[in-house]
Short mmCIF file of C-alpha atoms and ligand atoms in Angstrom, two decimals:
data_model
loop_
_atom_site.label_atom_id
_atom_site.label_comp_id
_atom_site.label_asym_id
_atom_site.label_seq_id
_atom_site.Cartn_x
_atom_site.Cartn_y
_atom_site.Cartn_z
CA UNK I 349 -27.87 21.01 15.00
CA UNK I 350 -24.75 22.36 16.70
CA UNK I 351 -21.17 21.07 16.38
CA UNK I 352 -20.79 21.85 20.09
CA UNK I 353 -23.40 19.19 20.99
CA UNK I 354 -21.82 16.64 18.63
CA UNK I 355 -18.42 17.09 20.30
CA UNK I 356 -20.02 16.89 23.77
CA UNK I 357 -21.90 13.66 22.91
CA UNK I 358 -18.70 11.97 21.78
CA UNK I 359 -16.66 13.45 24.63
CA UNK I 360 -19.12 11.90 27.09
CA UNK I 361 -18.93 8.48 25.42
CA UNK I 362 -22.20 8.66 23.49
CA UNK I 363 -22.89 7.47 19.94
CA UNK I 364 -23.35 9.90 17.07
CA UNK I 365 -26.29 9.65 14.70
CA UNK I 366 -25.86 9.51 10.92
CA UNK I 367 -27.21 13.08 10.73
CA UNK I 368 -24.64 14.32 13.26
CA UNK I 369 -21.78 12.62 11.39
CA UNK I 370 -22.96 14.03 8.05
CA UNK I 371 -23.32 17.49 9.61
CA UNK I 372 -19.76 17.45 10.99
CA UNK I 373 -18.17 16.11 7.79
CA UNK I 374 -20.09 18.36 5.41
CA UNK I 375 -19.53 21.43 7.61
CA UNK I 376 -15.81 20.78 7.99
CA UNK I 377 -15.32 20.13 4.25
CA UNK I 378 -17.24 23.26 3.29
CA UNK I 379 -15.47 25.45 5.83
CA UNK I 380 -18.48 26.24 8.04
CA UNK I 381 -16.97 24.16 10.86
CA UNK I 382 -13.48 25.22 11.79
CA UNK I 383 -10.36 23.21 12.60
CA UNK I 384 -10.73 23.83 16.35
CA UNK I 385 -14.07 22.08 16.61
CA UNK I 386 -13.12 19.27 14.20
CA UNK I 387 -9.89 18.65 16.12
CA UNK I 388 -11.91 18.43 19.35
CA UNK I 389 -14.21 15.87 17.74
CA UNK I 390 -11.25 13.85 16.41
CA UNK I 391 -9.73 13.81 19.91
CA UNK I 392 -13.06 12.74 21.45
CA UNK I 393 -13.17 9.90 18.89
CA UNK I 394 -9.55 9.06 19.69
CA UNK I 395 -10.48 8.61 23.39
CA UNK I 396 -13.94 7.05 23.10
CA UNK I 397 -13.84 5.26 19.74
CA UNK I 398 -16.79 4.66 17.44
CA UNK I 399 -19.17 1.76 16.95
CA UNK I 400 -19.04 -0.16 13.67
CA UNK I 401 -22.18 1.66 12.53
CA UNK I 402 -20.69 5.08 13.32
CA UNK I 403 -17.41 4.15 11.58
CA UNK I 404 -19.27 3.04 8.43
CA UNK I 405 -21.32 6.25 8.45
CA UNK I 406 -18.21 8.38 8.85
CA UNK I 407 -16.66 6.48 5.92
CA UNK I 408 -19.67 7.06 3.71
CA UNK I 409 -19.89 10.75 4.62
CA UNK I 410 -16.22 11.19 3.64
CA UNK I 411 -16.58 9.07 0.49
CA UNK I 412 -19.46 11.32 -0.62
CA UNK I 413 -17.65 14.57 0.19
CA UNK I 414 -16.24 14.90 -3.34
CA UNK I 415 -16.09 13.11 -6.68
CA UNK I 416 -16.37 9.38 -7.01
CA UNK I 417 -15.49 7.01 -9.83
CA UNK I 418 -18.40 5.23 -11.46
CA UNK I 419 -17.27 1.74 -12.44
CA UNK I 420 -20.79 0.33 -12.65
CA UNK I 421 -20.44 -0.35 -16.41
CA UNK I 422 -18.05 -3.21 -15.52
CA UNK I 423 -20.61 -4.95 -13.28
CA UNK I 424 -19.11 -6.93 -10.40
CA UNK I 425 -15.76 -7.65 -12.09
CA UNK I 426 -13.98 -4.61 -10.68
CA UNK I 427 -11.46 -5.20 -7.94
CA UNK I 428 -9.25 -2.82 -6.01
CA UNK I 429 -6.41 -3.54 -3.67
CA UNK I 430 -5.01 -1.46 -0.85
CA UNK I 431 -1.91 -1.92 1.24
CA UNK I 432 -1.59 -0.14 4.58
CA UNK I 433 1.99 0.57 3.56
CA UNK I 434 5.34 -1.05 3.97
CA UNK I 435 8.93 -1.24 2.80
CA UNK I 436 9.68 -2.97 -0.51
CA UNK I 437 5.96 -3.47 -1.11
CA UNK I 438 5.65 -3.74 -4.88
CA UNK I 439 2.73 -6.18 -4.82
CA UNK I 440 0.33 -3.97 -6.83
CA UNK I 441 2.72 -4.06 -9.81
CA UNK I 442 2.49 -7.85 -9.80
CA UNK I 443 -1.06 -8.67 -8.77
CA UNK I 444 -2.95 -6.21 -10.93
CA UNK I 445 -1.61 -7.72 -14.19
CA UNK I 446 -2.27 -11.19 -12.82
CA UNK I 447 -5.89 -10.37 -11.90
CA UNK I 448 -6.53 -8.46 -15.14
CA UNK I 449 -5.06 -11.27 -17.26
CA UNK I 450 -7.61 -13.59 -15.63
CA UNK I 451 -10.56 -11.35 -16.52
CA UNK I 452 -10.94 -9.00 -13.55
CA UNK I 453 -11.07 -5.23 -14.11
CA UNK I 454 -8.48 -3.35 -12.06
CA UNK I 455 -9.05 0.41 -12.19
CA UNK I 456 -6.98 1.76 -9.36
CA UNK I 457 -6.18 5.12 -7.84
CA UNK I 458 -2.88 5.13 -6.04
CA UNK I 459 -0.88 7.47 -3.87
CA UNK I 460 2.72 8.57 -3.64
CA UNK I 461 5.14 7.45 -0.97
CA UNK I 462 5.76 9.41 2.20
CA UNK I 463 8.35 8.79 4.91
CA UNK I 464 9.89 5.32 4.98
CA UNK I 465 7.07 3.69 2.97
CA UNK I 466 6.85 3.75 -0.82
CA UNK I 467 3.94 4.54 -3.15
CA UNK I 468 2.93 2.69 -6.31
CA UNK I 469 2.55 5.87 -8.38
CA UNK I 470 6.23 6.75 -7.74
CA UNK I 471 7.38 3.26 -8.65
CA UNK I 472 5.49 3.43 -11.96
CA UNK I 473 6.84 6.88 -12.75
CA UNK I 474 10.34 5.42 -12.65
CA UNK I 475 9.42 3.88 -16.04
CA UNK I 476 10.24 6.67 -18.53
CA UNK I 477 7.08 8.07 -20.13
CA UNK I 478 4.55 6.49 -17.73
CA UNK I 479 1.74 8.97 -17.05
CA UNK I 480 0.01 8.75 -13.69
CA UNK I 481 -2.30 11.72 -14.24
CA UNK I 482 -5.25 10.74 -16.40
CA UNK I 483 -8.61 12.35 -17.06
CA UNK I 484 -11.62 10.36 -15.90
CA UNK I 485 -12.53 9.65 -19.52
CA UNK I 486 -9.05 8.25 -20.27
CA UNK I 487 -9.06 6.28 -17.03
CA UNK I 488 -12.35 4.57 -17.90
CA UNK I 489 -11.41 4.03 -21.53
CA UNK I 490 -8.23 2.21 -20.53
CA UNK I 491 -10.10 0.14 -17.93
CA UNK I 492 -12.43 -0.92 -20.74
CA UNK I 493 -9.69 -1.66 -23.31
CA UNK I 494 -6.94 -3.16 -21.16
CA UNK I 495 -8.82 -4.16 -18.00
CA UNK I 496 -6.06 -2.42 -16.07
CA UNK I 497 -5.29 1.20 -15.27
CA UNK I 498 -3.49 2.91 -12.40
CA UNK I 499 -3.52 6.67 -11.90
CA UNK I 500 -2.99 9.13 -9.08
CA UNK I 501 -6.05 10.28 -7.18
CA UNK I 502 -8.16 12.84 -8.97
CA UNK I 503 -8.12 16.34 -7.46
CA UNK I 504 -11.42 16.10 -5.66
CA UNK I 505 -11.67 12.53 -4.42
CA UNK I 506 -12.59 12.48 -0.69
CA UNK I 507 -11.68 16.10 0.15
CA UNK I 508 -13.09 15.53 3.67
CA UNK I 509 -10.48 12.83 4.30
CA UNK I 510 -7.69 14.99 2.89
CA UNK I 511 -8.59 17.83 5.27
CA UNK I 512 -9.23 15.62 8.26
CA UNK I 513 -6.05 13.56 7.76
CA UNK I 514 -3.96 16.76 7.69
CA UNK I 515 -5.68 17.94 10.88
CA UNK I 516 -5.16 14.57 12.59
CA UNK I 517 -1.52 14.74 11.65
CA UNK I 518 -1.19 18.03 13.55
CA UNK I 519 -3.25 17.00 16.58
CA UNK I 520 -1.91 13.55 17.51
CA UNK I 521 -5.10 11.82 16.41
CA UNK I 522 -3.82 9.71 13.51
CA UNK I 523 -3.54 6.47 15.48
CA UNK I 524 -7.22 5.87 16.11
CA UNK I 525 -8.72 2.68 14.70
CA UNK I 526 -12.06 4.16 13.49
CA UNK I 527 -10.29 7.20 12.04
CA UNK I 528 -7.67 5.14 10.16
CA UNK I 529 -10.22 2.61 8.93
CA UNK I 530 -12.72 5.24 7.75
CA UNK I 531 -9.93 7.26 6.10
CA UNK I 532 -8.67 4.31 4.07
CA UNK I 533 -12.10 2.91 3.25
CA UNK I 534 -13.58 6.27 2.23
CA UNK I 535 -10.99 6.44 -0.59
CA UNK I 536 -11.69 2.84 -1.61
CA UNK I 537 -15.47 3.39 -1.63
CA UNK I 538 -15.12 6.59 -3.69
CA UNK I 539 -12.81 4.75 -6.12
CA UNK I 540 -15.77 2.61 -7.13
CA UNK I 541 -14.59 -1.03 -7.23
CA UNK I 542 -17.11 -3.70 -6.30
CA UNK I 543 -14.52 -5.89 -4.56
CA UNK I 544 -11.66 -4.74 -2.38
CA UNK I 545 -8.69 -6.78 -1.15
CA UNK I 546 -6.79 -5.19 1.71
CA UNK I 547 -3.20 -6.04 2.56
CA UNK I 548 -2.92 -5.07 6.20
CA UNK I 549 0.72 -5.06 7.20
CA UNK I 550 1.91 -5.98 10.69
CA UNK I 551 5.35 -5.38 12.15
CA UNK I 552 8.13 -2.88 12.70
CA UNK I 553 7.95 -1.36 9.21
CA UNK I 554 4.16 -0.99 9.30
CA UNK I 555 1.57 1.29 10.79
CA UNK I 556 0.30 -1.55 12.95
CA UNK I 557 3.19 -2.96 14.94
CA UNK I 558 1.55 -6.22 16.10
CA UNK I 559 -0.46 -8.90 14.32
CA UNK I 560 -3.35 -8.39 16.75
CA UNK I 561 -3.52 -4.65 16.01
CA UNK I 562 -3.40 -5.39 12.28
CA UNK I 563 -6.19 -7.97 12.65
CA UNK I 564 -8.31 -5.43 14.56
CA UNK I 565 -7.84 -2.81 11.80
CA UNK I 566 -8.56 -5.45 9.15
CA UNK I 567 -11.81 -6.48 10.87
CA UNK I 568 -13.05 -2.89 11.09
CA UNK I 569 -12.26 -2.22 7.40
CA UNK I 570 -13.89 -5.46 6.24
CA UNK I 571 -16.96 -4.59 8.33
CA UNK I 572 -17.18 -1.07 6.87
CA UNK I 573 -16.91 -2.26 3.27
CA UNK I 574 -19.44 -5.02 3.77
CA UNK I 575 -21.94 -2.63 5.41
CA UNK I 576 -21.51 -0.35 2.42
CA UNK I 577 -22.30 -3.12 -0.07
CA UNK I 578 -18.80 -4.07 -1.23
CA UNK I 579 -17.10 -7.47 -1.14
CA UNK I 580 -14.06 -7.08 1.08
CA UNK I 581 -11.36 -9.37 2.32
CA UNK I 582 -8.21 -8.52 4.27
CA UNK I 583 -4.95 -10.41 4.19
CA UNK I 584 -2.75 -9.69 7.20
CA UNK I 585 0.91 -9.97 6.17
CA UNK I 586 4.26 -9.59 7.87
CA UNK I 587 6.12 -6.30 7.57
CA UNK I 588 8.82 -6.85 10.19
CA UNK I 589 11.21 -7.57 7.32
CA UNK I 590 11.04 -5.66 3.99
CA UNK I 591 9.22 -7.60 1.26
CA UNK I 592 11.30 -9.20 -1.49
CA UNK I 593 14.85 -8.08 -2.21
CA UNK I 594 14.49 -4.52 -3.54
CA UNK I 595 13.59 -1.21 -1.90
CA UNK I 596 13.42 1.87 -4.13
CA UNK I 597 11.33 2.77 -7.14
CA UNK I 598 13.11 1.52 -10.29
CA UNK I 599 14.64 -1.38 -8.35
CA UNK I 600 11.17 -2.48 -7.26
CA UNK I 601 9.79 -2.27 -10.81
CA UNK I 602 12.64 -4.49 -11.88
CA UNK I 603 11.84 -7.02 -9.15
CA UNK I 604 8.13 -7.03 -10.06
CA UNK I 605 8.93 -7.57 -13.76
CA UNK I 606 11.21 -10.46 -12.85
CA UNK I 607 8.52 -12.08 -10.74
CA UNK I 608 6.09 -11.91 -13.66
CA UNK I 609 8.76 -13.59 -15.77
CA UNK I 610 8.69 -16.50 -13.36
CA UNK I 611 11.57 -15.60 -11.06
CA UNK I 612 11.57 -13.70 -7.79
CA UNK I 613 11.87 -13.99 -4.02
CA UNK I 614 9.68 -16.53 -2.23
CA UNK I 615 8.23 -14.11 0.34
CA UNK I 616 7.14 -11.64 -2.32
CA UNK I 617 5.71 -14.41 -4.46
CA UNK I 618 3.73 -15.85 -1.55
CA UNK I 619 2.14 -12.50 -0.62
CA UNK I 620 1.41 -11.62 -4.26
CA UNK I 621 -0.17 -14.98 -5.04
CA UNK I 622 -2.40 -14.93 -1.95
CA UNK I 623 -3.55 -11.38 -2.70
CA UNK I 624 -4.19 -12.17 -6.37
CA UNK I 625 -6.10 -15.35 -5.47
CA UNK I 626 -8.36 -13.39 -3.15
CA UNK I 627 -8.91 -10.77 -5.85
CA UNK I 628 -10.10 -13.49 -8.24
CA UNK I 629 -12.29 -15.18 -5.65
CA UNK I 630 -14.10 -11.92 -4.88
CA UNK I 631 -14.37 -10.39 -8.35
CA UNK I 632 -14.87 -13.47 -10.54
CA UNK I 633 -16.50 -15.79 -8.00
CA UNK I 634 -13.76 -18.42 -8.36
CA UNK I 635 -13.32 -21.10 -5.71
CA UNK I 636 -10.04 -21.21 -3.77
CA UNK I 637 -8.44 -24.01 -5.83
CA UNK I 638 -9.58 -22.50 -9.11
CA UNK I 639 -8.17 -19.09 -8.16
CA UNK I 640 -4.89 -20.61 -7.04
CA UNK I 641 -4.51 -22.43 -10.36
CA UNK I 642 -5.54 -19.37 -12.39
CA UNK I 643 -2.90 -17.22 -10.67
CA UNK I 644 -0.10 -19.73 -11.22
CA UNK I 645 -1.11 -20.36 -14.84
CA UNK I 646 -1.28 -16.64 -15.62
CA UNK I 647 2.35 -16.25 -14.54
CA UNK I 648 3.76 -19.48 -15.97
CA UNK I 649 2.03 -18.95 -19.34
CA UNK I 650 3.36 -15.38 -19.62
CA UNK I 651 -0.18 -13.94 -19.81
CA UNK I 652 0.31 -11.78 -16.71
CA UNK I 653 3.61 -10.43 -18.11
CA UNK I 654 1.89 -9.64 -21.41
CA UNK I 655 -0.85 -7.80 -19.52
CA UNK I 656 1.81 -5.80 -17.65
CA UNK I 657 3.32 -4.71 -20.99
CA UNK I 658 -0.09 -3.81 -22.41
CA UNK I 659 -0.83 -1.69 -19.31
CA UNK I 660 2.51 0.13 -19.24
CA UNK I 661 2.33 0.88 -22.98
CA UNK I 662 -1.26 2.16 -22.67
CA UNK I 663 -0.06 4.73 -20.11
CA UNK I 664 2.87 5.86 -22.23
CA UNK I 665 5.65 3.90 -20.50
CA UNK I 666 8.71 2.92 -22.51
CA UNK I 667 8.38 -0.84 -23.00
CA UNK I 668 12.06 -1.18 -23.83
CA UNK I 669 12.69 -0.65 -20.08
CA UNK I 670 10.40 -3.56 -19.23
CA UNK I 671 11.87 -5.80 -21.89
CA UNK I 672 15.37 -4.94 -20.69
CA UNK I 673 15.17 -3.76 -17.07
CA UNK I 674 18.80 -2.59 -17.15
CA UNK I 675 17.46 0.41 -19.12
CA UNK I 676 15.45 1.63 -16.09
CA UNK I 677 17.03 4.60 -14.24
CA UNK I 678 20.40 3.63 -12.81
CA UNK I 679 22.26 5.29 -9.96
CA UNK I 680 25.73 6.72 -10.44
CA UNK I 681 27.07 5.16 -7.24
CA UNK I 682 26.77 1.65 -5.85
CA UNK I 683 27.99 1.03 -2.31
CA UNK I 684 28.48 -2.50 -1.14
CA UNK I 685 27.57 -3.08 2.52
CA UNK I 686 29.65 -5.80 4.15
CA UNK I 687 28.70 -7.79 7.26
CA UNK I 688 30.62 -6.80 10.37
CA UNK I 689 30.24 -10.17 12.05
CA UNK I 690 29.24 -13.72 11.18
CA UNK I 691 25.95 -15.34 12.15
CA UNK I 692 22.39 -16.02 11.09
CA UNK I 693 20.29 -12.95 10.38
CA UNK I 694 17.51 -13.12 12.97
CA UNK I 695 15.81 -9.78 12.25
CA UNK I 696 15.87 -6.97 9.70
CA UNK I 697 14.30 -3.75 10.94
CA UNK I 698 12.04 -2.76 8.03
CA UNK I 699 11.59 0.80 9.24
CA UNK I 700 15.35 1.40 9.48
CA UNK I 701 15.86 -0.09 6.02
CA UNK I 702 13.08 2.16 4.70
CA UNK I 703 14.80 5.16 6.31
CA UNK I 704 18.10 4.07 4.80
CA UNK I 705 16.50 3.97 1.31
CA UNK I 706 15.04 7.41 1.95
CA UNK I 707 18.46 8.78 2.90
CA UNK I 708 19.80 7.50 -0.43
CA UNK I 709 17.14 9.59 -2.21
CA UNK I 710 14.45 6.93 -2.79
CA UNK I 711 11.77 8.51 -0.58
CA UNK I 712 10.45 11.85 0.54
CA UNK I 713 10.14 13.34 4.00
CA UNK I 714 7.44 15.79 2.99
CA UNK I 715 4.65 15.75 0.44
CA UNK I 716 5.67 16.98 -3.05
CA UNK I 717 9.42 16.61 -2.43
CA UNK I 718 11.21 15.21 -5.53
CA UNK I 719 12.61 11.71 -5.34
CA UNK I 720 15.37 9.86 -7.13
CA UNK I 721 13.87 6.91 -9.04
CA UNK I 722 17.23 5.15 -9.32
CA UNK I 723 18.06 5.24 -5.60
CA UNK I 724 17.43 2.31 -3.29
CA UNK I 725 18.66 -0.92 -1.82
CA UNK I 726 19.22 -4.42 -3.09
CA UNK I 727 19.17 -6.82 -0.16
CA UNK I 728 21.55 -9.69 -0.87
CA UNK I 729 20.81 -11.56 2.37
CA UNK I 730 17.54 -11.84 4.24
CA UNK I 731 16.30 -13.06 7.61
CA UNK I 732 17.25 -16.69 8.25
CA UNK I 733 20.34 -16.67 6.02
CA UNK I 734 23.90 -17.11 7.31
CA UNK I 735 26.37 -14.30 6.72
CA UNK I 736 30.13 -14.32 7.19
CA UNK I 737 32.03 -11.27 8.40
CA UNK I 738 33.17 -9.25 5.39
CA UNK I 739 30.55 -10.77 3.08
CA UNK I 740 28.38 -8.32 1.08
CA UNK I 741 24.85 -8.17 2.53
CA UNK I 742 23.39 -5.33 0.46
CA UNK I 743 24.03 -2.90 -2.37
CA UNK I 744 23.04 0.72 -1.85
CA UNK I 745 22.25 2.75 -4.99
CA UNK I 746 22.43 6.53 -4.92
CA UNK I 747 23.14 9.60 -7.02
CA UNK I 748 24.24 11.54 -3.95
CA UNK I 749 27.92 12.27 -3.60
CA UNK I 750 27.67 11.87 0.13
CA UNK I 751 25.44 9.02 1.30
CA UNK I 752 26.00 10.05 4.93
CA UNK I 753 25.75 7.15 7.32
CA UNK I 754 23.53 5.00 5.07
CA UNK I 755 25.82 1.97 5.30
CA UNK I 756 25.89 2.16 9.10
CA UNK I 757 22.13 2.61 9.20
CA UNK I 758 21.65 -0.48 7.04
CA UNK I 759 23.93 -2.59 9.23
CA UNK I 760 22.18 -1.33 12.37
CA UNK I 761 18.93 -2.78 10.97
CA UNK I 762 20.35 -6.33 11.03
CA UNK I 763 20.38 -8.57 14.09
CA UNK I 764 22.41 -11.77 14.06
CA UNK I 765 22.78 -14.84 16.28
CA UNK I 766 24.62 -18.16 16.29
CA UNK I 767 21.44 -20.12 15.64
CA UNK I 768 18.89 -19.57 12.90
CA UNK I 769 15.61 -17.86 13.86
CA UNK I 770 12.27 -19.62 13.78
CA UNK I 771 10.66 -19.21 10.39
CA UNK I 772 8.00 -16.46 10.51
CA UNK I 773 4.71 -16.72 8.74
CA UNK I 774 4.55 -14.19 5.92
CA UNK I 775 0.78 -14.48 5.45
CA UNK I 776 -0.48 -14.18 9.01
CA UNK I 777 -4.24 -14.28 8.61
CA UNK I 778 -7.12 -13.76 6.21
CA UNK I 779 -10.13 -11.84 7.51
CA UNK I 780 -13.38 -12.29 5.61
N1 URA B 1195 -3.58 5.85 5.64
C1 URA B 1195 -4.69 6.58 5.36
O1 URA B 1195 -5.06 6.72 4.19
N2 URA B 1195 -5.35 7.12 6.38
C2 URA B 1195 -5.00 6.98 7.68
O2 URA B 1195 -5.66 7.50 8.55
C3 URA B 1195 -3.84 6.23 7.95
C4 URA B 1195 -3.15 5.67 6.90
#
């Protein structure tokens, strides 16, 4: 078999066999196939796409390129969740304790934030003492004892995806549906959970800018997972406006804790509850009504909050900061952003708000850059609300002496009008 022929087949619109896909992925991961040829194949896929069968086979080849987590001892109770990334998305911190308190096993690998979107591992590390790096033995032991563990990806999980993603980043081939779907799903398959709930974000702050594009990505990922023997469901949710009221690591932990104590913003609660319900339906075989009731009861009874505390303590986090969230890292400076004109907020540009949080120190532009856990934004007014000129609309938290044009950037993200906007659906679709 020659890589040349594989590239030519895809360039000419043909379909690749499983053997050809395995050959390309194994060769590229091992170094026998160079970046030039792999980049040519990625570009041919970008132009000509892949069938569902080819996409599933690419996913499996990447999932098998390195280590995988064996969760088979937990039977079918394991459930993972993945978000395609957004601004203010702290749903994992809420839904994993809910699902685990109802009997599901959540053993999750999570990434760090990059660019304007955040990562769950960073948010958790804003809790003093919380360890995100665990050995496989510790990871499994905690899953067994607590039913809930979240760690950063082990060194050798899906090395093929790591290498290919970096190459796609350099060769303008990231935005290809089969390449995105196989990249995400390869990590989920290697992470071992029997059920997977995907939160596919749609809107200005997301990878997929329209609901139809998000639905298309969701369908491909659900198809891949199902072909590979997993139970998968995708919830398409709005990411035109940041989720909830906080953006930034410690601020988001605080918001998640408050939601589990029975408070919290309606949009965040709606997304979290729908995701958690779907997790319970898939992993524990609950019906829709039963799952809905279980989720609500777990929060109102305090069981989900208790599970959160058990989880954080098991990973070394200082529980005093959960009990009293004012002990979480706090920024030295708080800047109040005041509305320049009166009107109803009709839109909040999630990407701009994410960039604003990053400029305050809450995010990183490049991999491995340090971040400031205390930095971020508290949104005091959201889409649909009326604001009067001079009224505070947000608080910006930073440890930087010079926050640059962060206030201006925040204000530029808001659009206002004399009449209120139509209410947008936050949960757009569920793809089974
Ligand atoms: N996230 C991933 O993990 N992979 C992609 O290709 C795009 C987003």
